Short mmCIF file of N, CA and C and ligand atoms in Angstrom, two decimals:
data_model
loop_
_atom_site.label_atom_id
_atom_site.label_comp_id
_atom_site.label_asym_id
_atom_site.label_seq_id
_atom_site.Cartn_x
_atom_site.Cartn_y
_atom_site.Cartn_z
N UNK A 760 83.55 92.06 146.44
CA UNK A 760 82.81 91.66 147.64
C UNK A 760 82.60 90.14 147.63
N UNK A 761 82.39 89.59 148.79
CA UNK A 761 82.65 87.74 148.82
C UNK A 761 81.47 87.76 148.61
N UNK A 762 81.10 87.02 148.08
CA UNK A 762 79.77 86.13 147.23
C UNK A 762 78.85 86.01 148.56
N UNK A 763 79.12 85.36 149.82
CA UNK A 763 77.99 85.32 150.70
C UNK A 763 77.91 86.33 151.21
N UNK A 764 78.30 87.36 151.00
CA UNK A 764 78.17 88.69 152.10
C UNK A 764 77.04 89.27 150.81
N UNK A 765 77.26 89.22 149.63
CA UNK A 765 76.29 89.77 148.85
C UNK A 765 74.81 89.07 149.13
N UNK A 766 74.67 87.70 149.46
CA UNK A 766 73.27 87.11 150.02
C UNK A 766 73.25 87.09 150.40
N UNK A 767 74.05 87.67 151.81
CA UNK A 767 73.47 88.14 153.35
C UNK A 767 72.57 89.39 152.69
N UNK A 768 72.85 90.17 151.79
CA UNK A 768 72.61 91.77 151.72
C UNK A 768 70.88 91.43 151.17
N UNK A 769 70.69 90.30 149.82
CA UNK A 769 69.80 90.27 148.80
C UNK A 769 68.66 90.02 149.44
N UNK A 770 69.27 89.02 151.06
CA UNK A 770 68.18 88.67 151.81
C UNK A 770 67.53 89.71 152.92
N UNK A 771 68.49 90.14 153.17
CA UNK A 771 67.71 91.32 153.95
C UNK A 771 66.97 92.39 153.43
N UNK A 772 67.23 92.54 152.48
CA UNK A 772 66.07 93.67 151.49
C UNK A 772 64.90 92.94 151.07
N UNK A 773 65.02 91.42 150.73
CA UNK A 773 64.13 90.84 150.66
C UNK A 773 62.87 90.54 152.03
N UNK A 774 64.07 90.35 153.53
CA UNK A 774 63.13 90.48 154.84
C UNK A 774 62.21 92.06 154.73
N UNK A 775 62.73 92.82 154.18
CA UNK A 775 62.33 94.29 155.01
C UNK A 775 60.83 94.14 153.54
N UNK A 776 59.78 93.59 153.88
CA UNK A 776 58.80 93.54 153.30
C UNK A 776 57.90 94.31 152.81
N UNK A 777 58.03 95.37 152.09
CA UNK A 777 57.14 96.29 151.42
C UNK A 777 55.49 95.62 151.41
N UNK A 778 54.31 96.64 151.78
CA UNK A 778 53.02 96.10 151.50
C UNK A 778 53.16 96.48 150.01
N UNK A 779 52.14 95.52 149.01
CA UNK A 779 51.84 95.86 148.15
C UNK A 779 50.63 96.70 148.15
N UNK A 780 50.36 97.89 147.04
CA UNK A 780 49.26 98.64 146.75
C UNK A 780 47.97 97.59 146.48
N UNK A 781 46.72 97.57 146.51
CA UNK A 781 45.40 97.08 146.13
C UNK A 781 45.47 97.01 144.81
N UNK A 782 46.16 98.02 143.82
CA UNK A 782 46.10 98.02 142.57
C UNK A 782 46.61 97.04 142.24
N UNK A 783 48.19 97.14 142.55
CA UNK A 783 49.21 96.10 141.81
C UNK A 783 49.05 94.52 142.40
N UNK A 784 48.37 94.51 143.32
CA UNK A 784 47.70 93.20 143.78
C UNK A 784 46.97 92.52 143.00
N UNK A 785 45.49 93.39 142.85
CA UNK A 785 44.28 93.55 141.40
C UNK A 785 44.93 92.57 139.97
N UNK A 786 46.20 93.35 139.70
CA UNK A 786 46.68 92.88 138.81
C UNK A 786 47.17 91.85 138.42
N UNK A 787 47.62 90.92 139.56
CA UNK A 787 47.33 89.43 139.76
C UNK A 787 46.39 88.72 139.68
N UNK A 788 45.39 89.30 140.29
CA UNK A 788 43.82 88.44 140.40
C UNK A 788 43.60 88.51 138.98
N UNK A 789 43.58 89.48 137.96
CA UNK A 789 43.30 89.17 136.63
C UNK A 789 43.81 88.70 136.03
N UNK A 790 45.03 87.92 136.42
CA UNK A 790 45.50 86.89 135.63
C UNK A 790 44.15 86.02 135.90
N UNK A 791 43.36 85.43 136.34
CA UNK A 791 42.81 84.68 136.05
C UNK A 791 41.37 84.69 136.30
N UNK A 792 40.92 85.99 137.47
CA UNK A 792 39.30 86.60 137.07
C UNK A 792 39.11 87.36 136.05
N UNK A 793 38.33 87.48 135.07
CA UNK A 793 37.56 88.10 134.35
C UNK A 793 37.71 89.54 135.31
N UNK A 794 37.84 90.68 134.71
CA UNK A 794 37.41 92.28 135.27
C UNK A 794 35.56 92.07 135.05
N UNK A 795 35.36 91.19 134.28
CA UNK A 795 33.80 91.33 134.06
C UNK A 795 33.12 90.12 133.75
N UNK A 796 32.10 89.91 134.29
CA UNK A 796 31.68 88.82 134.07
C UNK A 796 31.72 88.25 132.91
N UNK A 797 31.81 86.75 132.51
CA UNK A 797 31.81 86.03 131.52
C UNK A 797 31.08 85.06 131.43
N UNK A 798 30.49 84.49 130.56
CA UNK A 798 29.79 83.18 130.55
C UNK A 798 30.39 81.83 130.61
N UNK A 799 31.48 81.85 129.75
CA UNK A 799 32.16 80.99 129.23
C UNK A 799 33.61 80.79 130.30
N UNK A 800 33.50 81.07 131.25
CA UNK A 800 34.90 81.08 132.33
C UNK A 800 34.16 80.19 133.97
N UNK A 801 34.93 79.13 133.89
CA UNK A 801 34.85 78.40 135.05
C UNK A 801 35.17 79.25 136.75
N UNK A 802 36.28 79.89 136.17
CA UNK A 802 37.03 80.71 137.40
C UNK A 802 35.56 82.46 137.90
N UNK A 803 34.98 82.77 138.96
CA UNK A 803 33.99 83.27 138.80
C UNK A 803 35.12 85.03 138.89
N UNK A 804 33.79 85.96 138.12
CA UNK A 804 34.42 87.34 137.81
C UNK A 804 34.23 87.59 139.27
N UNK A 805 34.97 89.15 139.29
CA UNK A 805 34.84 89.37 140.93
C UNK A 805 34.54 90.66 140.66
N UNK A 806 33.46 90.99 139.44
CA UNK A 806 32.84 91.93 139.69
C UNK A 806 31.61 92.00 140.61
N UNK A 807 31.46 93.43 140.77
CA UNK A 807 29.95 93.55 141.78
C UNK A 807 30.30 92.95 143.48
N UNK A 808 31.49 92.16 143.50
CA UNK A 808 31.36 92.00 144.84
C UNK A 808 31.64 93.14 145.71
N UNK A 809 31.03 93.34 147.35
CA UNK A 809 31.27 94.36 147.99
C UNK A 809 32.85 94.02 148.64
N UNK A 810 33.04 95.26 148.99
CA UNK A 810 34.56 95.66 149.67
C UNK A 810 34.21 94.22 151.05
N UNK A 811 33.29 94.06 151.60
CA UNK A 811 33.69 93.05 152.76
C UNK A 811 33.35 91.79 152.74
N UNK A 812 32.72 91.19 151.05
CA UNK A 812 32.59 90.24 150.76
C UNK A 812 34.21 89.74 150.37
N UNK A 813 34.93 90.19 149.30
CA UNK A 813 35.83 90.22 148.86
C UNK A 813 36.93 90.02 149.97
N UNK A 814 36.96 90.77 150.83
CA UNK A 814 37.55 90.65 152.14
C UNK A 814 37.57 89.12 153.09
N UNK A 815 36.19 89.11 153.07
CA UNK A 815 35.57 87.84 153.93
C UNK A 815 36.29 86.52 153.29
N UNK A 816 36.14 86.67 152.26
CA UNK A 816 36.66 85.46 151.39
C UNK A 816 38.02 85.15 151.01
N UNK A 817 38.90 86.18 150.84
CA UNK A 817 40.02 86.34 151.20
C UNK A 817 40.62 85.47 152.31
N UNK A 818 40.44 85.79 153.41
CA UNK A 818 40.48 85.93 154.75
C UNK A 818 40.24 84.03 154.95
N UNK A 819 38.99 83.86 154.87
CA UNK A 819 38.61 82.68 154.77
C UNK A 819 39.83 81.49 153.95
N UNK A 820 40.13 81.72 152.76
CA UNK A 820 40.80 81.52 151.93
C UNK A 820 42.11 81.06 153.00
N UNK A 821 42.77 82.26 153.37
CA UNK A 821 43.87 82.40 153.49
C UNK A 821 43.90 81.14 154.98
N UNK A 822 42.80 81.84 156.01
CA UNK A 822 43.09 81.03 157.20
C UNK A 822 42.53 79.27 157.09
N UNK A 823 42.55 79.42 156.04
CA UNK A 823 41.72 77.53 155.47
C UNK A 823 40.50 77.47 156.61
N UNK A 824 39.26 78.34 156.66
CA UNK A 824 38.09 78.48 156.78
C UNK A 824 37.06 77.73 155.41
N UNK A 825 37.47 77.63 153.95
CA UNK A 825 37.16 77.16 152.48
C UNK A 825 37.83 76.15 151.90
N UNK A 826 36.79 75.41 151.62
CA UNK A 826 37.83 74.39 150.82
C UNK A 826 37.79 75.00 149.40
N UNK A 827 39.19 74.92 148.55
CA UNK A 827 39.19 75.54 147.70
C UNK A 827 40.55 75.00 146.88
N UNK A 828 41.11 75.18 145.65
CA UNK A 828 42.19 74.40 145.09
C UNK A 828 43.19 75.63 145.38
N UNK A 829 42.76 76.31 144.68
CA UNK A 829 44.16 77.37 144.04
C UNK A 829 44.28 78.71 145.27
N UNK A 830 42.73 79.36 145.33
CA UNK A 830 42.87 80.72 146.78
C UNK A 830 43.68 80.47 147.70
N UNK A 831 43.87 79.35 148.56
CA UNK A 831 44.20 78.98 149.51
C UNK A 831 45.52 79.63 149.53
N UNK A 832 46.52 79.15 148.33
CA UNK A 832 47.83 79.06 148.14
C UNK A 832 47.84 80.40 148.26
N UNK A 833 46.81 81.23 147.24
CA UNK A 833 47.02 82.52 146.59
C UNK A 833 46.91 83.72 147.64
N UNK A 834 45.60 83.22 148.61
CA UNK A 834 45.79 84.36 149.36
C UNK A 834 47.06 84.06 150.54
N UNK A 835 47.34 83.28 151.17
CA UNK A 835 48.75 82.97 152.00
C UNK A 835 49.62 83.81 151.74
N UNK A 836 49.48 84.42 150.69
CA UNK A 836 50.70 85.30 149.82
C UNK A 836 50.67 86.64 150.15
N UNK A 837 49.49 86.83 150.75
CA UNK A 837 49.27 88.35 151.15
C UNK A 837 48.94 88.54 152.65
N UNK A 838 49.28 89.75 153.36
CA UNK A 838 49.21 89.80 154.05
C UNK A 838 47.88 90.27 154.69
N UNK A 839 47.09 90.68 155.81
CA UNK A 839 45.72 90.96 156.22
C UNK A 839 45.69 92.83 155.94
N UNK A 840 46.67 93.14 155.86
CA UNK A 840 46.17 94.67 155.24
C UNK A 840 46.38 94.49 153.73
N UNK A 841 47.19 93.73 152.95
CA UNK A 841 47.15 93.68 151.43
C UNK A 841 45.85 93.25 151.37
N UNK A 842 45.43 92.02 151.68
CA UNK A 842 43.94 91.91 151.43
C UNK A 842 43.08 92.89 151.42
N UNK A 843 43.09 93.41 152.74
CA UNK A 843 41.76 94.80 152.62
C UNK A 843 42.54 94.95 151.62
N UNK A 844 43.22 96.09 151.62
CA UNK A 844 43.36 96.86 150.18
C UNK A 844 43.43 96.26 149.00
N UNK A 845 43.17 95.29 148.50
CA UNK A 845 43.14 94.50 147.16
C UNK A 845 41.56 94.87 147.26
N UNK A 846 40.83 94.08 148.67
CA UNK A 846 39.26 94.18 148.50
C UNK A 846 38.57 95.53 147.93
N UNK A 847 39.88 96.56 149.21
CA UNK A 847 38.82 97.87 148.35
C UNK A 847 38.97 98.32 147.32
N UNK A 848 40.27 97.78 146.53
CA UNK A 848 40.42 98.38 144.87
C UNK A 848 39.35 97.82 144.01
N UNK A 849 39.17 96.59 144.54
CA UNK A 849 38.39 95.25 143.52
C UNK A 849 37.04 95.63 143.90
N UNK A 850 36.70 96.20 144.77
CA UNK A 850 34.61 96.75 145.14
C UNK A 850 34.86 97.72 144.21
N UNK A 851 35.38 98.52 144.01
CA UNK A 851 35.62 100.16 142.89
C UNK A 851 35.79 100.03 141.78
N UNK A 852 35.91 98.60 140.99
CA UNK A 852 36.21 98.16 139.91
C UNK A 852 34.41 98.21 139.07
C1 LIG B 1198 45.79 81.17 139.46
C2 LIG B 1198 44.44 81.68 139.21
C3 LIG B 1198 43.83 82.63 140.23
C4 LIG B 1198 44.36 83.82 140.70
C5 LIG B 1198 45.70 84.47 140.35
C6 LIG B 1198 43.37 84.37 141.60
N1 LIG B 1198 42.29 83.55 141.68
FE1 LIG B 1198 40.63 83.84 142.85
N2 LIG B 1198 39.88 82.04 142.24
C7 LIG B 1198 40.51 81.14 141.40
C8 LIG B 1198 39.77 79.90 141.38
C9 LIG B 1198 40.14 78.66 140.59
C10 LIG B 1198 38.67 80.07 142.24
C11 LIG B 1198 37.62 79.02 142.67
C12 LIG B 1198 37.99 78.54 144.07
C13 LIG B 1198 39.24 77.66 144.07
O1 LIG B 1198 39.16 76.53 143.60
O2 LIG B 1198 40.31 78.10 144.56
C14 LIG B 1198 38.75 81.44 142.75
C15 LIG B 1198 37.83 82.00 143.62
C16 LIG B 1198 37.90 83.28 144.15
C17 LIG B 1198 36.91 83.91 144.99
C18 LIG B 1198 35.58 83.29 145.43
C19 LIG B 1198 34.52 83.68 144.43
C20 LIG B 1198 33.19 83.04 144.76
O3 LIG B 1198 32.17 83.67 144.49
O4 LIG B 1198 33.18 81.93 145.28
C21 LIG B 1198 37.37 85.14 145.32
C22 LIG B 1198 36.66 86.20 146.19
C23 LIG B 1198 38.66 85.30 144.68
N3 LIG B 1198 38.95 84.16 143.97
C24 LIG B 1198 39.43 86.43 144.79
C25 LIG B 1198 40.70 86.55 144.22
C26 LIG B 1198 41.56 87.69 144.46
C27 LIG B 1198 41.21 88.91 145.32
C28 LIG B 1198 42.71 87.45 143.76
C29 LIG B 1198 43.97 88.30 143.72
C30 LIG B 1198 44.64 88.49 145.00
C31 LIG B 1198 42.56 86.15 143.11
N4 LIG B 1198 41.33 85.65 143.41
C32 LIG B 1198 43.53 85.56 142.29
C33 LIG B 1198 41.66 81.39 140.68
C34 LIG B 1198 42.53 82.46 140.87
#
């Protein structure tokens, strides 16, 4: 098969955009929140927050409503139903 007909193909599976689950989302955010609060961590835990705080801030984040270094980038990455569902995995935590 010719080489560009194969990255016509890589890209279109790549367009047809799967949502991610809340879980496997989650699992990003702990790269760098704490699952639990810490003393000693600059970055704040995102325990205890509610499902529409988590949301709110997100959201905020994403539409540059916050000034902020790193969210900004991070939430852009997701879409407005990945968010909810990240929020409601991360309130159940
Ligand atoms: C690369 C590290 C990193 C990742 C990954 C990350 N965060 Fe953050 N988060 C931060 C930092 C740093 C802040 C402080 C605000 C800023 O400077 O962006 C923050 C702040 C927040 C806040 C605001 C907390 C508060 O009380 O002000 C929320 C909510 C949040 N992150 C949610 C998430 C969620 C949900 C995810 C996963 C989708 C996530 N973060 C992934 C680094 C990260």
């Amino acid at each position: 098969m010719k080489r560009w007909l194969l990255m016509v193909l890589s890209l279109t599976s790549f367009n047809s955009h799967a949502e991610l689950s809340g879980e496997n989302i989650a699992l990003n955010c702990f790269n760098c929140h704490n699952r639990k609060p810490a003393a000693n961590s600059a970055i704040p835990s995102l325990n205890g927050y509610s499902r529409q705080r988590l949301q709110q801030a997100m959201l905020d984040f994403k539409y540059d409503k916050t000034n902020a270094t790193l969210m900004p980038r991070i939430a852009k990455a997701y879409s407005d139903s990945e968010i909810s569902a990240v929020a409601a995995y991360l309130s159940q935590q």
